[in-house]
Coordinates of C-alpha atoms in Angstrom, one line a residue:
M1416 CA -23.6 8.1 176.5
I1417 CA -27.2 8.5 177.5
K1418 CA -26.5 10.9 180.4
K1419 CA -25.0 13.5 177.9
L1420 CA -28.1 13.6 175.7
K1421 CA -30.8 16.1 176.9
E1422 CA -33.7 14.5 174.9
Y1423 CA -33.2 11.2 176.8
Q1424 CA -33.7 12.8 180.2
K1425 CA -37.5 12.7 180.4
P1426 CA -38.1 9.1 179.3
L1427 CA -35.0 8.0 181.3
R1428 CA -36.4 9.5 184.6
L1429 CA -39.8 7.9 183.8
I1430 CA -38.3 4.5 183.4
L1431 CA -36.1 4.8 186.5
K1432 CA -39.0 6.0 188.6
Y1433 CA -41.7 3.6 187.5
G1434 CA -39.9 0.7 185.8
F1435 CA -38.2 -0.6 189.0
K1436 CA -39.5 -1.7 192.4
D1437 CA -36.1 -1.4 194.2
E1438 CA -33.2 0.9 194.0
L1439 CA -30.6 -1.8 193.6
K1440 CA -32.0 -2.9 190.2
Q1441 CA -32.6 0.7 189.2
K1442 CA -28.9 1.6 189.9
E1443 CA -27.7 -1.5 188.0
F1444 CA -29.7 -0.5 184.9
A1445 CA -28.5 3.1 185.1
T1446 CA -24.9 1.9 185.4
Q1447 CA -25.3 -0.4 182.4
I1448 CA -26.6 2.3 180.1
G1449 CA -24.0 4.9 181.3
S1450 CA -26.3 7.2 183.3
D1451 CA -25.8 8.7 186.7
E1452 CA -29.5 9.7 187.1
S1453 CA -30.9 9.0 190.6
V1454 CA -34.6 9.1 191.4
P1455 CA -36.5 7.1 194.1
P1456 CA -38.7 4.3 192.6
S1457 CA -42.4 5.0 192.9
D1458 CA -45.6 2.8 192.7
D1459 CA -48.0 5.8 192.9
A1460 CA -50.3 5.9 189.9
K1461 CA -51.5 9.4 190.6
S1462 CA -47.8 10.6 190.5
L1463 CA -47.4 8.9 187.1
V1464 CA -50.4 10.8 185.7
K1465 CA -49.0 14.1 187.1
D1466 CA -45.5 13.4 185.6
L1467 CA -46.9 12.5 182.2
Q1468 CA -49.0 15.7 182.0
E1469 CA -45.9 17.8 182.9
M1470 CA -43.8 16.1 180.3
G1471 CA -46.0 17.2 177.4
P1472 CA -48.3 15.8 174.6
T1473 CA -46.2 12.8 173.6
Y1474 CA -46.2 11.4 177.1
V1475 CA -49.9 12.2 177.6
K1476 CA -50.8 10.3 174.4
I1477 CA -48.6 7.3 175.5
G1478 CA -50.3 7.4 178.9
Q1479 CA -53.7 7.3 177.2
L1480 CA -52.6 4.4 175.1
L1481 CA -51.2 2.6 178.2
S1482 CA -54.6 2.9 179.9
T1483 CA -56.0 0.4 177.3
R1484 CA -53.2 -2.2 177.8
P1485 CA -54.0 -4.6 180.6
D1486 CA -51.0 -6.7 179.6
L1487 CA -48.7 -3.9 180.7
M1488 CA -50.6 -2.0 183.4
P1489 CA -52.6 -3.2 186.5
L1490 CA -56.2 -2.1 186.8
K1491 CA -55.5 0.6 189.4
W1492 CA -52.9 2.3 187.1
R1493 CA -55.2 2.0 184.0
E1494 CA -58.0 3.7 185.9
E1495 CA -55.7 6.6 186.8
L1496 CA -54.3 6.9 183.3
K1497 CA -57.8 7.2 181.9
T1498 CA -58.1 10.6 183.7
L1499 CA -55.2 12.0 181.6
Q1500 CA -56.5 15.1 179.7
D1501 CA -54.8 17.4 177.2
D1502 CA -54.4 20.5 179.4
V1503 CA -53.0 23.0 176.9
D1504 CA -53.4 26.6 176.0
P1505 CA -55.2 27.3 172.7
I1506 CA -53.1 28.3 169.7
P1507 CA -53.3 32.1 169.0
F1508 CA -55.3 33.0 166.0
E1509 CA -52.3 34.7 164.3
V1510 CA -50.4 31.3 164.4
V1511 CA -53.5 29.5 163.1
K1512 CA -53.8 31.9 160.2
E1513 CA -50.1 31.5 159.5
V1514 CA -50.3 27.7 159.3
I1515 CA -53.4 27.8 157.0
E1516 CA -51.9 30.3 154.6
R1517 CA -48.6 28.5 154.5
E1518 CA -50.3 25.2 153.7
F1519 CA -52.5 26.5 150.9
G1520 CA -50.3 29.3 149.6
T1521 CA -53.0 32.0 149.8
S1522 CA -54.7 34.2 152.3
I1523 CA -57.3 32.9 154.7
S1524 CA -59.8 35.4 153.5
R1525 CA -59.6 33.9 150.0
L1526 CA -60.2 30.4 151.3
F1527 CA -63.0 31.0 153.8
G1528 CA -66.0 33.4 153.8
E1529 CA -66.1 33.3 157.6
F1530 CA -63.5 32.0 160.1
N1531 CA -64.3 32.1 163.8
E1532 CA -61.1 33.2 165.6
T1533 CA -62.2 31.5 168.9
P1534 CA -61.6 27.8 168.7
L1535 CA -64.3 25.2 169.3
A1536 CA -61.9 22.9 170.9
S1537 CA -58.2 22.8 171.7
A1538 CA -56.0 19.7 172.3
S1539 CA -52.3 18.8 172.5
L1540 CA -52.0 18.0 168.7
G1541 CA -54.2 20.7 167.3
Q1542 CA -57.4 22.7 167.6
V1543 CA -60.7 23.2 165.8
H1544 CA -62.3 26.4 164.4
L1545 CA -65.7 27.0 162.9
A1546 CA -65.7 28.4 159.3
T1547 CA -67.7 28.7 156.1
L1548 CA -66.5 28.7 152.5
R1549 CA -66.8 31.8 150.3
D1550 CA -69.4 30.4 148.0
D1551 CA -71.2 28.1 150.5
D1552 CA -73.0 28.8 153.8
R1553 CA -72.5 25.3 155.2
K1554 CA -70.8 25.3 158.6
L1555 CA -67.4 23.6 158.5
A1556 CA -65.0 22.4 161.2
V1557 CA -61.3 23.2 160.4
K1558 CA -58.7 21.3 162.4
I1559 CA -55.2 22.9 162.5
Q1560 CA -52.1 21.1 163.7
R1561 CA -50.0 22.8 166.3
P1562 CA -46.8 24.2 164.7
G1563 CA -43.7 22.2 165.4
I1564 CA -45.6 19.4 167.2
R1565 CA -44.7 16.8 164.5
A1566 CA -41.0 17.4 164.9
K1567 CA -41.2 17.5 168.7
I1568 CA -43.1 14.2 168.9
T1569 CA -40.9 12.5 166.4
E1570 CA -37.8 13.5 168.3
E1571 CA -39.2 12.4 171.7
L1572 CA -40.4 9.1 170.2
E1573 CA -36.9 8.4 168.9
A1574 CA -35.5 8.9 172.4
I1575 CA -38.2 6.7 173.9
S1576 CA -37.6 4.0 171.4
R1577 CA -33.9 4.0 172.1
L1578 CA -34.4 3.8 175.8
A1579 CA -37.1 1.1 175.4
E1580 CA -34.5 -1.0 173.5
L1581 CA -32.0 -0.6 176.2
F1582 CA -34.5 -1.4 178.9
E1583 CA -35.5 -4.6 177.0
N1584 CA -31.8 -5.6 176.5
H1585 CA -30.8 -5.1 180.1
T1586 CA -33.8 -6.2 182.2
E1587 CA -36.0 -9.3 182.5
T1588 CA -39.1 -7.1 182.7
G1589 CA -38.3 -5.4 179.4
K1590 CA -37.7 -8.8 177.7
R1591 CA -40.8 -10.4 179.1
Y1592 CA -43.2 -7.6 177.9
E1593 CA -41.3 -6.9 174.7
I1594 CA -41.2 -3.2 175.5
S1595 CA -39.5 -2.2 172.2
R1596 CA -42.4 -3.8 170.2
V1597 CA -44.9 -2.0 172.4
V1598 CA -43.2 1.4 171.8
Q1599 CA -43.1 0.8 168.1
Q1600 CA -46.9 0.2 168.1
F1601 CA -47.4 3.4 170.0
R1602 CA -45.1 5.2 167.6
R1603 CA -47.0 4.1 164.5
S1604 CA -50.3 5.1 166.1
L1605 CA -49.1 8.6 167.0
I1606 CA -47.5 9.3 163.7
Q1607 CA -50.7 8.3 161.9
E1608 CA -52.7 10.8 164.1
L1609 CA -50.3 13.6 162.9
D1610 CA -51.2 13.0 159.2
Y1611 CA -54.4 14.8 158.5
E1612 CA -54.5 13.6 154.9
L1613 CA -54.6 10.1 156.2
E1614 CA -57.5 11.1 158.5
M1615 CA -59.3 12.6 155.5
E1616 CA -59.0 9.2 153.8
N1617 CA -60.3 7.5 156.9
L1618 CA -63.3 9.7 156.9
L1619 CA -64.1 8.9 153.3
V1620 CA -63.7 5.1 153.8
M1621 CA -65.8 5.2 157.0
R1622 CA -68.6 7.2 155.3
E1623 CA -68.7 4.6 152.5
N1624 CA -68.7 1.6 154.8
L1625 CA -71.4 3.0 157.1
K1626 CA -73.7 4.5 154.4
G1627 CA -76.3 1.8 155.2
K1628 CA -76.4 2.8 158.9
R1629 CA -79.0 5.6 159.0
A1630 CA -78.6 6.4 162.7
I1631 CA -74.8 6.9 162.3
R1632 CA -73.2 10.0 160.7
V1633 CA -69.6 10.6 159.7
P1634 CA -68.4 14.1 158.7
K1635 CA -67.7 14.6 155.1
P1636 CA -64.2 16.0 154.4
I1637 CA -63.8 18.9 152.0
E1638 CA -60.9 17.3 150.0
D1639 CA -59.6 20.5 148.3
Y1640 CA -59.3 22.1 151.7
C1641 CA -57.2 19.4 153.4
T1642 CA -53.5 19.0 153.7
S1643 CA -51.3 17.0 156.1
K1644 CA -51.6 19.8 158.7
V1645 CA -55.1 21.2 158.0
L1646 CA -58.3 19.1 157.9
T1647 CA -61.6 20.8 156.7
M1648 CA -64.8 18.8 157.1
E1649 CA -68.5 19.1 157.6
Y1650 CA -69.5 20.5 161.0
L1651 CA -71.9 18.3 162.9
S1652 CA -73.3 20.1 166.0
G1653 CA -74.4 18.1 169.0
Q1654 CA -73.6 17.1 172.6
K1655 CA -71.3 14.5 174.0
I1656 CA -73.5 11.5 174.6
T1657 CA -72.4 11.3 178.3
E1658 CA -73.4 14.9 178.8
V1659 CA -76.9 14.7 177.3
S1660 CA -79.6 15.5 179.9
G1661 CA -82.3 13.0 180.8
V1662 CA -85.0 15.3 179.3
V1663 CA -83.5 14.8 175.8
F1664 CA -83.9 11.0 176.1
T1665 CA -87.7 11.4 176.5
E1666 CA -87.6 12.3 172.8
V1667 CA -84.9 9.9 171.7
D1668 CA -85.0 6.1 171.4
G1669 CA -81.8 5.5 173.3
A1670 CA -82.1 1.7 173.2
H1671 CA -82.3 1.8 169.4
L1672 CA -79.4 4.2 169.1
A1673 CA -77.2 2.1 171.4
D1674 CA -78.1 -1.1 169.4
E1675 CA -77.3 0.7 166.1
L1676 CA -74.0 1.9 167.4
F1677 CA -72.9 -1.5 168.5
S1678 CA -74.1 -2.9 165.1
A1679 CA -72.1 -0.3 163.2
Y1680 CA -68.9 -1.0 165.2
L1681 CA -69.2 -4.7 164.9
K1682 CA -69.6 -4.3 161.2
Q1683 CA -66.5 -2.2 161.0
V1684 CA -64.4 -4.9 162.8
L1685 CA -65.9 -8.1 161.5
V1686 CA -67.0 -7.2 157.9
D1687 CA -65.1 -4.1 156.8
G1688 CA -61.8 -4.9 158.7
F1689 CA -61.4 -1.1 159.3
F1690 CA -62.7 0.4 162.5
H1691 CA -62.7 3.6 164.5
A1692 CA -60.4 2.6 167.4
D1693 CA -61.2 5.5 169.8
P1694 CA -64.9 5.9 170.3
H1695 CA -64.7 7.5 173.7
P1696 CA -67.6 9.8 174.7
G1697 CA -65.8 12.9 173.5
N1698 CA -65.7 11.5 170.0
L1699 CA -69.4 10.5 169.8
L1700 CA -72.0 13.2 169.6
L1701 CA -75.8 13.1 169.8
T1702 CA -76.7 15.4 167.0
E1703 CA -79.7 17.8 167.0
D1704 CA -81.5 15.5 164.6
H1705 CA -81.0 12.6 167.0
H1706 CA -78.3 10.8 165.1
I1707 CA -74.9 9.7 166.5
A1708 CA -71.9 11.4 164.9
L1709 CA -68.4 9.8 164.8
L1710 CA -65.6 12.3 165.2
D1711 CA -61.8 12.2 165.2
L1712 CA -60.8 9.3 163.0
G1713 CA -57.1 9.8 163.4
M1714 CA -56.8 6.5 165.3
V1715 CA -58.1 3.6 163.4
G1716 CA -57.5 -0.2 163.4
S1717 CA -57.4 -2.7 160.6
V1718 CA -58.2 -6.4 160.8
P1719 CA -56.8 -9.0 158.3
N1720 CA -59.4 -11.3 156.7
R1721 CA -58.2 -14.4 158.6
L1722 CA -58.4 -12.6 161.9
K1723 CA -61.9 -11.4 161.2
D1724 CA -63.2 -15.0 161.4
H1725 CA -61.3 -15.6 164.7
L1726 CA -62.7 -12.4 166.2
L1727 CA -66.2 -13.4 165.1
Q1728 CA -65.7 -16.7 166.9
L1729 CA -64.2 -15.0 169.9
L1730 CA -67.0 -12.5 170.4
S1731 CA -69.6 -15.2 169.9
A1732 CA -68.0 -17.3 172.6
V1733 CA -67.6 -14.4 174.9
A1734 CA -71.2 -13.2 174.5
E1735 CA -72.5 -16.8 175.2
G1736 CA -70.1 -17.5 178.0
R1737 CA -68.4 -20.5 176.4
S1738 CA -65.1 -20.4 178.3
S1739 CA -63.4 -23.3 176.5
D1740 CA -64.1 -21.8 173.1
V1741 CA -62.8 -18.5 174.2
A1742 CA -59.5 -20.1 175.2
Q1743 CA -59.3 -22.2 172.0
V1744 CA -59.9 -19.1 169.7
A1745 CA -57.4 -17.0 171.7
N1746 CA -54.8 -19.7 171.2
K1747 CA -55.4 -19.5 167.5
I1748 CA -55.1 -15.7 167.4
G1749 CA -52.0 -15.5 169.6
V1750 CA -48.4 -16.5 169.0
P1751 CA -46.8 -18.5 171.9
K1752 CA -43.7 -17.1 173.5
E1753 CA -40.9 -19.3 175.0
H1754 CA -42.5 -19.3 178.5
F1755 CA -46.1 -19.9 177.3
R1756 CA -48.1 -22.4 179.4
R1757 CA -51.3 -23.4 177.5
D1758 CA -52.8 -25.3 180.5
K1759 CA -52.4 -22.3 182.8
F1760 CA -53.7 -19.9 180.2
D1761 CA -56.8 -22.1 179.6
E1762 CA -57.4 -22.2 183.3
A1763 CA -57.2 -18.4 183.6
I1764 CA -59.7 -18.0 180.7
V1765 CA -62.2 -20.4 182.2
R1766 CA -61.9 -18.6 185.5
I1767 CA -62.5 -15.2 183.9
I1768 CA -65.6 -16.3 182.0
E1769 CA -67.1 -18.2 184.9
D1770 CA -66.5 -15.3 187.3
R1771 CA -68.4 -13.0 184.8
R1772 CA -71.2 -15.5 184.3
G1773 CA -71.7 -15.7 188.1
S1774 CA -71.7 -11.9 188.5
S1775 CA -74.9 -10.2 189.6
I1776 CA -74.1 -7.2 187.4
K1777 CA -76.9 -7.0 184.8
N1778 CA -74.9 -5.3 182.1
A1779 CA -71.6 -7.1 181.8
D1780 CA -69.0 -5.0 180.0
V1781 CA -67.8 -7.0 177.0
G1782 CA -64.9 -4.7 176.5
G1783 CA -63.6 -5.3 180.1
L1784 CA -63.9 -9.0 179.5
I1785 CA -61.9 -8.8 176.3
M1786 CA -59.3 -6.8 178.2
D1787 CA -59.1 -9.5 180.9
V1788 CA -58.5 -12.1 178.2
T1789 CA -55.6 -10.1 176.7
Q1790 CA -54.2 -9.6 180.2
A1791 CA -54.3 -13.4 180.8
A1792 CA -52.5 -13.9 177.5
A1793 CA -49.7 -11.5 178.5
V1794 CA -49.3 -13.1 182.0
H1795 CA -49.0 -16.6 180.6
G1796 CA -46.8 -15.8 177.6
L1797 CA -49.2 -15.5 174.6
R1798 CA -48.5 -12.6 172.2
I1799 CA -51.8 -11.1 171.1
P1800 CA -52.1 -9.0 167.9
D1801 CA -52.6 -5.2 168.2
S1802 CA -56.1 -5.5 166.7
L1803 CA -57.4 -7.4 169.7
Y1804 CA -56.2 -4.7 172.1
M1805 CA -57.8 -2.0 170.0
L1806 CA -61.0 -4.1 169.8
G1807 CA -61.0 -4.4 173.6
K1808 CA -60.5 -0.6 174.0
M1809 CA -63.3 0.1 171.4
L1810 CA -65.8 -2.2 173.2
L1811 CA -64.8 -0.8 176.6
N1812 CA -65.7 2.7 175.4
L1813 CA -68.9 1.5 173.7
D1814 CA -70.0 -0.2 176.9
A1815 CA -70.0 3.2 178.6
V1816 CA -71.7 4.9 175.7
G1817 CA -74.4 2.2 175.5
I1818 CA -75.3 2.6 179.2
A1819 CA -75.4 6.4 178.7
L1820 CA -77.9 6.0 175.9
D1821 CA -80.0 3.4 177.7
K1822 CA -79.4 2.4 181.3
D1823 CA -80.8 -1.1 180.6
F1824 CA -78.7 -1.7 177.5
D1825 CA -77.2 -5.2 177.4
A1826 CA -74.1 -5.3 175.3
E1827 CA -73.9 -9.1 175.2
A1828 CA -77.5 -9.4 174.0
S1829 CA -76.8 -6.8 171.3
I1830 CA -73.7 -8.8 170.1
R1831 CA -75.7 -12.0 170.0
R1832 CA -78.5 -10.4 168.0
H1833 CA -76.1 -9.1 165.3
L1834 CA -73.6 -11.9 165.0
A1835 CA -75.9 -14.0 162.8
D1836 CA -76.2 -11.2 160.2
L1837 CA -72.5 -10.5 160.5
S1838 CA -71.6 -14.1 159.9
Q1839 CA -73.8 -14.0 156.8
H1840 CA -72.0 -10.9 155.6
R1841 CA -68.6 -12.6 156.2
L1842 CA -69.7 -15.6 154.2
M1843 CA -70.9 -13.5 151.3
D1844 CA -67.7 -11.4 151.5
E1845 CA -65.6 -14.6 151.2
F1846 CA -67.4 -15.6 148.0
K1847 CA -67.0 -12.3 146.2
L1848 CA -65.3 -12.6 142.8
S1849 CA -62.4 -10.4 144.0
N1850 CA -61.7 -12.8 146.9
L1851 CA -62.1 -15.9 144.8
I1852 CA -59.7 -14.9 142.0
P1853 CA -56.5 -16.1 143.9
D1854 CA -58.2 -19.4 144.7
V1855 CA -59.3 -19.8 141.0
V1856 CA -55.7 -19.1 139.9
E1857 CA -54.3 -21.7 142.3
L1858 CA -56.9 -24.2 141.1
K1859 CA -56.1 -23.6 137.5
E1860 CA -52.4 -24.2 138.2
L1861 CA -53.2 -27.4 140.0
I1862 CA -55.3 -28.7 137.1
R1863 CA -52.7 -27.7 134.6
Q1864 CA -49.8 -29.4 136.4
T1865 CA -51.8 -32.6 137.5
P1866 CA -51.3 -34.6 134.3
A1867 CA -47.5 -34.1 134.3
R1868 CA -47.3 -35.1 138.0
L1869 CA -49.4 -38.2 137.5
N1870 CA -47.3 -39.2 134.5
L1871 CA -44.1 -38.8 136.6
L1872 CA -45.6 -40.8 139.5
S1873 CA -46.6 -43.7 137.2
E1874 CA -43.1 -43.8 135.7
K1875 CA -41.5 -43.9 139.1
I1876 CA -43.8 -46.8 140.1
A1877 CA -43.2 -48.7 136.9
E1878 CA -39.4 -48.4 137.2
N1879 CA -39.4 -49.3 141.0
Q1880 CA -37.9 -45.9 141.8
L1881 CA -40.7 -44.6 144.1
R1882 CA -39.2 -43.5 147.4
I1883 CA -41.1 -42.3 150.5
K1884 CA -39.2 -40.2 153.0
I1885 CA -40.5 -39.8 156.5
D1886 CA -38.9 -37.4 158.9
A1887 CA -40.2 -38.9 162.1
I1888 CA -37.0 -38.6 164.1
D1889 CA -33.9 -36.4 164.1
E1890 CA -31.3 -38.7 162.5
D1891 CA -28.3 -36.6 163.5
K1892 CA -29.2 -36.7 167.2
L1893 CA -30.0 -40.4 167.0
M1894 CA -26.6 -41.2 165.4
I1895 CA -24.8 -39.1 168.0
G1896 CA -26.6 -41.2 170.7
F1897 CA -25.6 -44.4 169.0
H1898 CA -22.0 -43.3 168.9
R1899 CA -21.9 -42.5 172.6
V1900 CA -23.4 -45.8 173.5
A1901 CA -20.9 -47.7 171.3
N1902 CA -18.0 -45.7 172.8
R1903 CA -19.1 -46.6 176.3
I1904 CA -19.5 -50.3 175.5
T1905 CA -16.1 -50.3 173.9
V1906 CA -14.4 -48.6 176.9
G1907 CA -16.2 -51.1 179.2
L1908 CA -14.9 -54.0 177.2
I1909 CA -11.3 -52.6 177.3
L1910 CA -11.5 -52.1 181.0
A1911 CA -12.8 -55.7 181.5
A1912 CA -10.0 -57.0 179.4
M1913 CA -7.5 -55.0 181.5
I1914 CA -8.9 -56.6 184.7
V1915 CA -8.8 -60.1 183.3
G1916 CA -5.2 -59.5 181.9
G1917 CA -4.1 -58.1 185.3
A1918 CA -5.5 -61.1 187.1
M1919 CA -3.5 -63.4 184.7
L1920 CA -0.3 -61.4 185.2
M1921 CA -0.6 -61.9 189.0
N1922 CA 0.5 -65.5 188.5
I1923 CA 3.7 -64.6 186.6
E1924 CA 6.8 -64.0 188.7
S1925 CA 8.6 -60.7 188.2
R1926 CA 11.5 -58.8 189.7
F1927 CA 9.4 -55.6 189.4
T1928 CA 7.0 -55.6 192.3
L1929 CA 4.6 -53.1 193.9
L1930 CA 3.2 -53.8 197.5
G1931 CA 4.7 -57.4 197.2
Y1932 CA 2.8 -58.2 194.0
P1933 CA 3.9 -58.2 190.3
G1934 CA 4.3 -54.6 189.4
L1935 CA 2.9 -54.8 185.8
A1936 CA -0.3 -56.5 187.1
I1937 CA -0.8 -53.7 189.7
L1938 CA -0.4 -51.0 187.1
V1939 CA -2.9 -52.7 184.8
F1940 CA -5.4 -52.9 187.8
L1941 CA -4.7 -49.3 188.6
G1942 CA -5.4 -48.2 185.0
A1943 CA -8.6 -50.2 184.9
A1944 CA -9.7 -48.6 188.3
I1945 CA -9.1 -45.0 187.1
G1946 CA -10.8 -45.7 183.7
G1947 CA -13.8 -47.3 185.4
T1948 CA -14.2 -44.4 187.8
I1949 CA -14.1 -41.8 184.9
L1950 CA -16.7 -43.9 182.9
I1951 CA -19.0 -44.1 185.9
V1952 CA -18.7 -40.3 186.6
N1953 CA -19.5 -39.5 182.9
I1954 CA -22.5 -41.8 182.9
L1955 CA -23.9 -40.2 186.1
R1956 CA -23.3 -36.6 184.8
S1957 CA -24.9 -37.4 181.4
K1958 CA -28.5 -36.7 180.6

């Protein structure tokens, strides 16, 4: 059972400690899954952060992802989880060298002219070194994955997935929040981050999509120097936007940069359908030439065409404070669960928008508002697609970056300015030849088959064989109801006949008597009384 498997101990203790409010339910769950673990339940958010950091990179990443899920975590817990940092020692250079040489099958000195042994940055999944090629003096950033981290994370995710499934099957909380589905989402996200070849493709796609945005820069990957565990790309030097001193902004048009940044991310979501899902201040740099550089494209989101239109409508309604439209679009985007109450959900959305509209805060955070909408959806039973959570997280980070660039930046005003152009882009995109081909094919099939269908219809009409079938009611249930009514009427008639027959028998003399009356008549009355009682009880119990 679970208690015998070492890899299950970490996530099991986490679930037992923070997944239950009282010890009785905790013990019931532990017994059901065959574990004798015992740990006092806790509602301390700081303690959760500490435990996640001690458990390692997989749990730190899950904690960071949970900080963006208002449907799963209260605000107090999300704020604490945002403080989670990758506190790890750097990889020794000998190990870095070994990974690179194993990946490329040659010595590091043949690959690079210079390779700085001191890392620029170190994190739980990998670290970055500065280097140059042998025949090129351009500075490059080389990201190397930590040895064994992929196998370790895969093994831990497998244990977490299994326990999440058990938690969902054995607890109401697990069922309500569909914990297995959430864990699978996290799993996909983490596995993608571990594939540096996929990140290289993300960089190439993003560079192409944003080539018209002059204020935004995306590092160019060096494709021949990339593998699934090593990513080599153009080095863009600069400072984290939130760490830039006020003196620098005397030379930089912060308002323009913030507006361009919002425009670029809105284009990614609403036009390209491919966006950088983790634009926190550490991944956005103000370069020396006063551009904004986007780094770390391991975590990206995608938006299907149909969802783009809904998100466009949602952002427009949010930016203009149209609460009823926000609720209507959210209902289109989401999938109702069994316990979904639309009236309660609509009331919650109206309350969220109206509260924000009446706020005295000048710069309302659009990301926070989107997060509140997703939280209301979760509370009232509306399943929201992952893209909307990632959009909320993206906008939440952009709100903070926008304020860092320009303290008077208004995110809502920026969205309103750009939505008209984005709507035009969406319309033009819909009418591209590549998007119209499926519709043209369908139209061709309709035109080709129309004469035959019209001919068949005219024949049916001429031969009086046209039939129209309307499924307005459930015929099977209706017939069952008729049968029940007919049976009760029949039983009632039989009972009435027994009573009349018994009354007639009372006038016939008989040697067999009961209570001084003819015995057969009494038996008939008794049978009618019992049958009538049973019929009345069945009618009262029936729906």
